[in-house]
Coordinates of C-alpha atoms in Angstrom, one line a residue:
X1297 CA -53.7 -16.7 -18.7
X1298 CA -53.2 -13.5 -16.8
X1299 CA -52.8 -13.8 -13.0
X1300 CA -55.8 -11.5 -12.6
X1301 CA -58.1 -12.3 -15.5
X1302 CA -61.4 -10.4 -15.2
X1303 CA -64.5 -12.5 -15.4
X1304 CA -68.2 -12.0 -15.5
X1305 CA -69.0 -12.1 -11.8
X1306 CA -72.5 -13.2 -12.7
X1307 CA -71.2 -16.6 -13.9
X1308 CA -72.7 -19.5 -12.1
X1309 CA -70.3 -20.7 -9.4
X1310 CA -70.9 -23.4 -6.8
X1311 CA -73.1 -22.7 -3.8
X1312 CA -69.9 -22.3 -1.6
X1313 CA -69.7 -18.9 0.0
X1314 CA -67.0 -17.7 2.4
X1315 CA -66.0 -14.3 3.7
X1316 CA -62.3 -13.5 3.5
X1317 CA -59.8 -10.6 3.5
X1318 CA -58.3 -9.5 0.2
X1319 CA -54.9 -7.8 -0.2
X1320 CA -54.3 -6.8 -3.8
X1321 CA -50.6 -6.2 -3.4
X1322 CA -50.9 -2.7 -4.7
X1323 CA -52.2 -0.9 -1.6
X1324 CA -52.1 -1.4 2.1
X1325 CA -55.9 -1.7 2.4
X1326 CA -57.5 -4.9 3.8
X1327 CA -60.8 -5.4 1.9
X1328 CA -63.4 -8.0 2.9
X1329 CA -64.5 -10.1 0.0
X1330 CA -66.7 -13.1 -0.7
X1331 CA -65.1 -16.2 -2.1
X1332 CA -66.8 -18.5 -4.4
X1333 CA -65.8 -21.8 -6.0
X1334 CA -66.3 -22.3 -9.7
X1335 CA -65.9 -26.0 -9.9
X1336 CA -66.7 -26.1 -13.6
X1337 CA -63.9 -23.6 -14.4
X1338 CA -61.8 -25.0 -11.5
X1339 CA -61.0 -21.6 -10.0
X1340 CA -61.5 -19.7 -6.8
X1341 CA -63.4 -16.5 -7.5
X1342 CA -62.5 -13.5 -5.4
X1343 CA -65.7 -11.6 -4.9
X1344 CA -66.4 -8.5 -6.9
X1345 CA -62.7 -8.0 -7.8
X1346 CA -63.2 -10.0 -10.9
X1347 CA -60.1 -12.0 -10.1
X1348 CA -60.0 -15.8 -10.3
X1349 CA -57.2 -18.1 -9.2
X1350 CA -57.0 -21.6 -10.7
X1351 CA -57.3 -24.4 -8.2
X1352 CA -54.0 -26.0 -9.3
X1353 CA -52.2 -22.7 -8.9
X1354 CA -53.3 -22.0 -5.4
X1355 CA -50.5 -22.0 -2.7
X1356 CA -50.8 -21.8 1.1
X1357 CA -48.4 -19.6 3.0
X1358 CA -47.5 -19.8 6.6
X1359 CA -49.7 -17.8 8.9
X1360 CA -47.2 -15.8 10.9
X1361 CA -49.8 -13.9 12.9
X1362 CA -51.5 -16.6 14.9
X1363 CA -51.4 -19.9 12.9
X1364 CA -55.1 -20.2 12.8
X1365 CA -55.9 -18.8 9.4
X1366 CA -55.3 -19.9 5.8
X1367 CA -53.2 -17.5 3.7
X1368 CA -53.5 -18.1 0.0
X1369 CA -51.7 -16.8 -3.0
X1370 CA -51.5 -17.7 -6.7
X1371 CA -48.4 -19.1 -8.2
X1372 CA -49.0 -16.6 -11.0
X1373 CA -49.2 -13.6 -8.7
X1374 CA -46.3 -13.0 -6.2
X1375 CA -47.9 -10.2 -4.2
X1376 CA -51.7 -10.6 -3.8
X1377 CA -53.1 -12.5 -0.8
X1378 CA -56.4 -13.9 0.4
X1379 CA -56.8 -14.6 4.1
X1380 CA -59.5 -17.2 5.1
X1381 CA -60.4 -17.2 8.8
X1382 CA -62.9 -20.0 9.2
X1383 CA -61.4 -23.4 9.5
X1384 CA -64.4 -25.0 7.7
X1385 CA -64.0 -22.7 4.7
X1386 CA -60.3 -23.5 4.6
X1387 CA -61.0 -27.3 4.6
X1388 CA -63.4 -26.9 1.7
X1389 CA -60.9 -24.9 -0.4
X1390 CA -58.2 -27.5 0.4
X1391 CA -60.4 -30.2 -1.1
X1392 CA -60.2 -28.4 -4.5
X1393 CA -56.7 -27.0 -4.3
X1394 CA -54.4 -30.1 -4.1
X1395 CA -51.1 -28.2 -4.6
X1396 CA -51.3 -25.9 -1.6
X1397 CA -48.1 -27.1 -0.1
X1398 CA -46.0 -27.1 -3.3
X1399 CA -42.9 -25.0 -2.9
X1400 CA -42.4 -22.5 -5.8
X1401 CA -39.5 -23.4 -8.0
X1402 CA -36.7 -21.0 -8.0
X1403 CA -36.4 -18.9 -11.1
X1404 CA -33.4 -17.0 -12.5
X1405 CA -30.9 -19.6 -11.3
X1406 CA -28.8 -19.0 -14.4
X1407 CA -28.6 -15.3 -13.8
X1408 CA -27.9 -15.9 -10.1
X1409 CA -25.1 -18.3 -10.9
X1410 CA -23.6 -16.0 -13.5
X1411 CA -23.7 -13.1 -11.0
X1412 CA -22.0 -15.3 -8.4
X1413 CA -19.3 -16.4 -10.8
X1414 CA -18.8 -12.8 -11.9
X1415 CA -18.4 -11.7 -8.2
X1416 CA -15.8 -14.4 -7.5
X1417 CA -13.9 -13.5 -10.7
X1418 CA -14.0 -9.8 -9.7
X1419 CA -12.6 -10.6 -6.2
X1420 CA -9.8 -12.7 -7.7
X1421 CA -8.9 -10.0 -10.2
X1422 CA -8.8 -7.4 -7.4
X1423 CA -6.7 -9.6 -5.0
X1424 CA -4.3 -11.1 -7.6
X1425 CA -4.0 -8.3 -10.2
X1426 CA -5.3 -4.9 -9.2
X1427 CA -3.9 -4.9 -5.6
X1428 CA -0.4 -6.1 -6.6
X1429 CA -0.3 -3.6 -9.4
X1430 CA -1.4 -0.7 -7.2
X1431 CA 1.0 -1.9 -4.4
X1432 CA 4.0 -1.9 -6.8
X1433 CA 3.2 1.6 -8.0
X1434 CA 2.6 2.9 -4.5
X1435 CA 5.9 1.4 -3.2
X1436 CA 7.7 3.6 -5.7
X1437 CA 6.1 6.7 -4.4
X1438 CA 6.1 6.0 -0.7
X1439 CA 8.5 8.5 1.0
X1440 CA 11.2 7.1 3.2
X1441 CA 9.5 8.3 6.4
X1442 CA 6.3 6.5 5.3
X1443 CA 8.2 3.4 4.5
X1444 CA 9.9 3.6 7.9
X1445 CA 6.6 4.0 9.7
X1446 CA 5.2 1.0 7.8
X1447 CA 8.2 -1.1 8.9
X1448 CA 8.0 0.0 12.5
X1449 CA 4.3 -0.9 12.7
X1450 CA 4.8 -4.2 11.0
X1451 CA 7.7 -5.2 13.3
X1452 CA 5.5 -4.4 16.3
X1453 CA 2.7 -6.6 14.9
X1454 CA 5.1 -9.5 14.3
X1455 CA 6.4 -9.3 17.9
X1456 CA 2.9 -9.3 19.2
X1457 CA 1.7 -12.1 16.9
X1458 CA 4.7 -14.2 18.1
X1459 CA 4.0 -13.5 21.8
X1460 CA 5.3 -15.9 24.4
X1461 CA 3.1 -18.0 26.7
X1462 CA 2.5 -15.0 29.0
X1463 CA 1.2 -12.9 26.2
X1464 CA 4.3 -10.7 26.2
X1465 CA 5.7 -9.6 22.8
X1466 CA 8.6 -11.7 21.5
X1467 CA 11.8 -10.4 23.3
X1468 CA 14.6 -8.6 21.5
X1469 CA 18.1 -10.0 21.9
X1470 CA 20.6 -7.3 22.8
X1471 CA 23.5 -8.7 24.9
X1472 CA 26.1 -5.9 24.6
X1473 CA 29.0 -8.0 23.3
X1474 CA 26.9 -10.0 20.9
X1475 CA 25.2 -6.8 19.7
X1476 CA 28.6 -5.3 19.1
X1477 CA 29.7 -8.3 17.0
X1478 CA 26.5 -8.2 14.9
X1479 CA 26.9 -4.4 14.4
X1480 CA 30.4 -5.1 13.2
X1481 CA 29.1 -7.4 10.4
X1482 CA 26.5 -4.8 9.6
X1483 CA 29.1 -2.0 9.3
X1484 CA 31.3 -4.2 7.1
X1485 CA 28.4 -4.7 4.6
X1486 CA 26.8 -1.2 4.7
X1487 CA 30.1 0.5 4.1
X1488 CA 30.1 -0.9 0.6
X1489 CA 26.3 -0.9 0.0
X1490 CA 24.1 1.7 -1.6
X1491 CA 20.8 1.4 0.1
X1492 CA 17.7 3.7 -0.3
X1493 CA 17.2 3.8 3.5
X1494 CA 19.3 3.4 6.6
X1495 CA 19.4 -0.2 8.0
X1496 CA 17.8 -1.2 11.3
X1497 CA 19.1 -4.6 12.6
X1498 CA 17.1 -6.6 15.1
X1499 CA 17.4 -10.1 16.6
X1500 CA 14.3 -11.9 18.0
X1501 CA 14.5 -14.5 20.8
X1502 CA 13.1 -17.5 19.0
X1503 CA 14.4 -20.8 17.9
X1504 CA 13.1 -20.3 14.3
X1505 CA 15.9 -20.7 11.8
X1506 CA 15.0 -17.7 9.6
X1507 CA 15.7 -14.1 8.7
X1508 CA 13.6 -11.6 6.9
X1509 CA 13.4 -7.9 5.7
X1510 CA 10.7 -5.4 6.4
X1511 CA 9.8 -2.0 4.9
X1512 CA 12.0 0.9 5.9
X1513 CA 15.3 -0.9 6.1
X1514 CA 14.6 -3.5 8.8
X1515 CA 16.6 -6.7 8.7
X1516 CA 15.5 -9.2 11.3
X1517 CA 17.2 -12.3 12.5
X1518 CA 15.8 -15.1 14.6
X1519 CA 18.2 -16.3 17.3
X1520 CA 17.8 -19.9 15.9
X1521 CA 19.5 -18.9 12.6
X1522 CA 22.5 -17.3 14.4
X1523 CA 23.0 -20.4 16.6
X1524 CA 22.6 -22.7 13.6
X1525 CA 25.3 -20.9 11.6
X1526 CA 28.8 -22.5 11.7
X1527 CA 30.7 -19.3 11.1
X1528 CA 30.0 -15.5 11.0
X1529 CA 30.4 -15.4 7.3
X1530 CA 27.2 -17.5 6.9
X1531 CA 25.3 -14.9 9.0
X1532 CA 26.9 -12.2 6.8
X1533 CA 25.7 -14.0 3.6
X1534 CA 22.1 -14.1 4.9
X1535 CA 22.4 -10.5 5.9
X1536 CA 23.6 -9.5 2.4
X1537 CA 20.7 -11.4 0.8
X1538 CA 18.2 -9.5 2.9
X1539 CA 19.9 -6.3 2.1
X1540 CA 19.3 -7.1 -1.6
X1541 CA 15.6 -7.2 -0.9
X1542 CA 15.8 -3.9 1.0
X1543 CA 17.7 -2.3 -2.0
X1544 CA 14.9 -3.4 -4.4
X1545 CA 12.2 -2.4 -1.9
X1546 CA 10.7 -5.9 -2.1
X1547 CA 9.4 -5.9 1.5
X1548 CA 7.4 -2.7 0.9
X1549 CA 5.7 -4.2 -2.1
X1550 CA 5.0 -7.5 -0.2
X1551 CA 3.6 -5.6 2.8
X1552 CA 1.3 -3.4 0.7
X1553 CA 0.1 -6.4 -1.4
X1554 CA -0.6 -8.5 1.7
X1555 CA -2.4 -5.7 3.5
X1556 CA -4.4 -4.7 0.5
X1557 CA -5.5 -8.3 -0.4
X1558 CA -6.4 -9.1 3.2
X1559 CA -8.3 -5.8 3.5
X1560 CA -10.4 -6.8 0.5
X1561 CA -11.1 -10.2 2.0
X1562 CA -11.9 -8.5 5.3
X1563 CA -14.6 -6.4 3.7
X1564 CA -16.1 -9.4 2.1
X1565 CA -16.0 -11.8 5.0
X1566 CA -16.6 -9.5 8.0
X1567 CA -14.4 -9.0 11.0
X1568 CA -11.2 -10.2 9.3
X1569 CA -9.1 -7.2 10.3
X1570 CA -8.5 -8.4 13.8
X1571 CA -6.2 -11.2 15.0
X1572 CA -6.7 -13.3 11.9
X1573 CA -5.4 -10.5 9.6
X1574 CA -2.4 -9.8 11.9
X1575 CA -1.4 -13.5 11.9
X1576 CA -1.8 -13.9 8.2
X1577 CA 0.1 -10.7 7.5
X1578 CA 2.9 -11.8 9.9
X1579 CA 3.2 -15.1 8.1
X1580 CA 3.3 -13.4 4.7
X1581 CA 6.1 -11.1 5.8
X1582 CA 8.2 -13.7 7.7
X1583 CA 8.0 -16.3 4.9
X1584 CA 7.8 -13.7 2.1
X1585 CA 7.1 -15.4 -1.2
X1586 CA 9.2 -13.3 -3.4
X1587 CA 9.1 -14.0 -7.1
X1588 CA 11.8 -16.0 -8.8
X1589 CA 13.2 -12.8 -10.3
X1590 CA 13.3 -11.0 -7.0
X1591 CA 15.1 -13.9 -5.2
X1592 CA 17.6 -14.2 -8.0
X1593 CA 18.3 -10.5 -7.9
X1594 CA 18.7 -10.6 -4.1
X1595 CA 21.2 -13.4 -4.5
X1596 CA 23.2 -11.6 -7.2
X1597 CA 23.2 -8.4 -5.0
X1598 CA 24.5 -10.5 -2.1
X1599 CA 27.3 -12.1 -4.1
X1600 CA 28.5 -8.8 -5.4
X1601 CA 28.1 -7.1 -2.0
X1602 CA 30.0 -9.8 -0.2
X1603 CA 32.9 -9.7 -2.6
X1604 CA 33.1 -5.9 -2.3
X1605 CA 33.2 -6.3 1.5
X1606 CA 36.0 -8.9 1.1
X1607 CA 33.8 -11.8 2.3
X1608 CA 33.1 -15.2 0.6
X1609 CA 29.9 -15.3 -1.5
X1610 CA 29.7 -19.1 -1.1
X1611 CA 29.0 -18.9 2.6
X1612 CA 25.3 -19.1 2.0
X1613 CA 25.9 -22.4 0.1
X1614 CA 27.6 -24.0 3.0
X1615 CA 24.7 -23.0 5.3
X1616 CA 22.1 -24.5 2.9
X1617 CA 24.1 -27.7 2.4
X1618 CA 24.6 -28.3 6.1
X1619 CA 21.0 -27.6 7.1
X1620 CA 19.8 -30.0 4.3
X1621 CA 22.2 -32.7 5.5
X1622 CA 21.2 -32.3 9.1
X1623 CA 17.4 -32.2 8.6
X1624 CA 17.1 -34.5 5.6
X1625 CA 14.5 -32.1 4.0
X1626 CA 14.3 -28.4 3.5
X1627 CA 13.6 -26.4 6.7
X1628 CA 11.3 -23.4 6.9
X1629 CA 14.4 -21.3 6.5
X1630 CA 15.4 -23.1 3.3
X1631 CA 11.8 -23.0 2.0
X1632 CA 11.9 -19.2 2.5
X1633 CA 15.2 -18.8 0.7
X1634 CA 15.3 -21.7 -1.7
X1635 CA 11.9 -22.1 -3.3
X1636 CA 12.6 -19.6 -6.0
X1637 CA 14.7 -20.9 -7.7
X1638 CA 15.6 -24.4 -6.7
X1639 CA 18.1 -25.1 -4.0
X1640 CA 20.7 -26.7 -6.3
X1641 CA 20.6 -23.7 -8.7
X1642 CA 21.1 -21.2 -5.8
X1643 CA 24.0 -23.2 -4.3
X1644 CA 25.6 -23.5 -7.7
X1645 CA 25.2 -19.7 -8.3
X1646 CA 26.9 -19.0 -4.9
X1647 CA 29.7 -21.3 -5.7
X1648 CA 30.1 -19.8 -9.2
X1649 CA 30.4 -16.3 -7.7
X1650 CA 33.4 -17.4 -5.6
X1651 CA 36.7 -16.3 -7.2
X1652 CA 39.3 -19.0 -7.9
X1653 CA 42.0 -19.4 -5.3
X1654 CA 40.3 -16.6 -3.2
X1655 CA 41.4 -16.2 0.5
X1656 CA 39.5 -14.1 3.0
X1657 CA 40.4 -12.9 6.4
X1658 CA 38.1 -14.1 9.3
X1659 CA 35.2 -11.7 9.8
X1660 CA 35.1 -12.0 13.6
X1661 CA 37.5 -13.3 16.2
X1662 CA 36.5 -16.5 18.0
X1663 CA 35.5 -14.4 21.1
X1664 CA 33.3 -12.1 19.0
X1665 CA 31.7 -15.1 17.2
X1666 CA 30.9 -16.8 20.6
X1667 CA 29.4 -13.5 21.8
X1668 CA 27.2 -13.2 18.7
X1669 CA 25.9 -16.8 19.2
X1670 CA 25.0 -15.9 22.8
X1671 CA 23.3 -12.6 21.9
X1672 CA 20.1 -13.8 23.5
X1673 CA 21.7 -15.2 26.6
X1674 CA 21.0 -12.2 28.8

């Protein structure tokens, strides 16, 4: 039956008469009408409009104006309303309409669920497929000065995110003699390297045993790694590995992917571009989850570079083995370097790159090595 079936208003209803206000849902006009009850047809007849609402389809809505009126609608008509002012009239109607308080059942749940699933799938495709693909292409076109600016900005964010208890950015370590020793290692490696950008080497005053690369040629060590190393060749091996990522422009791709993905999430979930984004981006870059292929390529680059610099390629293996023996399980540093591929495979590859009966001159003197390990002392 149509929600607004026209009837013969001359039909014999009950003797009930009530004055109400009619809103037809098609105009803004408030029209006074007379309500009648057709108990035989079990319907509320709405004056001369010719509209009747079945008793069992009547629903009461909250009176948001004053709470002292009955606001009626039909379950078959989502827009039209009848407003009954007199409490006695409302009570009489309520004796006929026994489903006034029934909550309308939601419709279109299948379509809503399908739309929600489609939205989630779309976000996942953007974050995990579209953003990485665009980031990889953009990394290839980003000019050196743009890559450098990205690295500078990211390095500043990392120092701020790792601020000390006083809120000051994480300090840089630059004791002159220690810095000279580190620069000597850098010069030894860069002299035989072919990098797309000049290197910038920094040391952060933190106990974290880690190192990472940033866009624009940044290679960053934490003081904890330098102090954990047993000899300068181990520092050089980590340095060479990070140079492999710089050569392949892996940090630029990681930074663009992370920023793009977090930006998409920020648009979806509100104010996500403040401290939370900086912290997540910092974590992504410090513990960069390079692919298995990128890690293997950085290892191979490091082995070759170390040999060309007349340095032992198995130094990274001794560092890994010692840290594992001391801690009993992989440290954050090892997780960063060793998750792709497995620790045993990477140690074996470093050992295999070592020439038989090779002998190498010490990279630093004992005094230079002591200065390097005290680079954050001042």
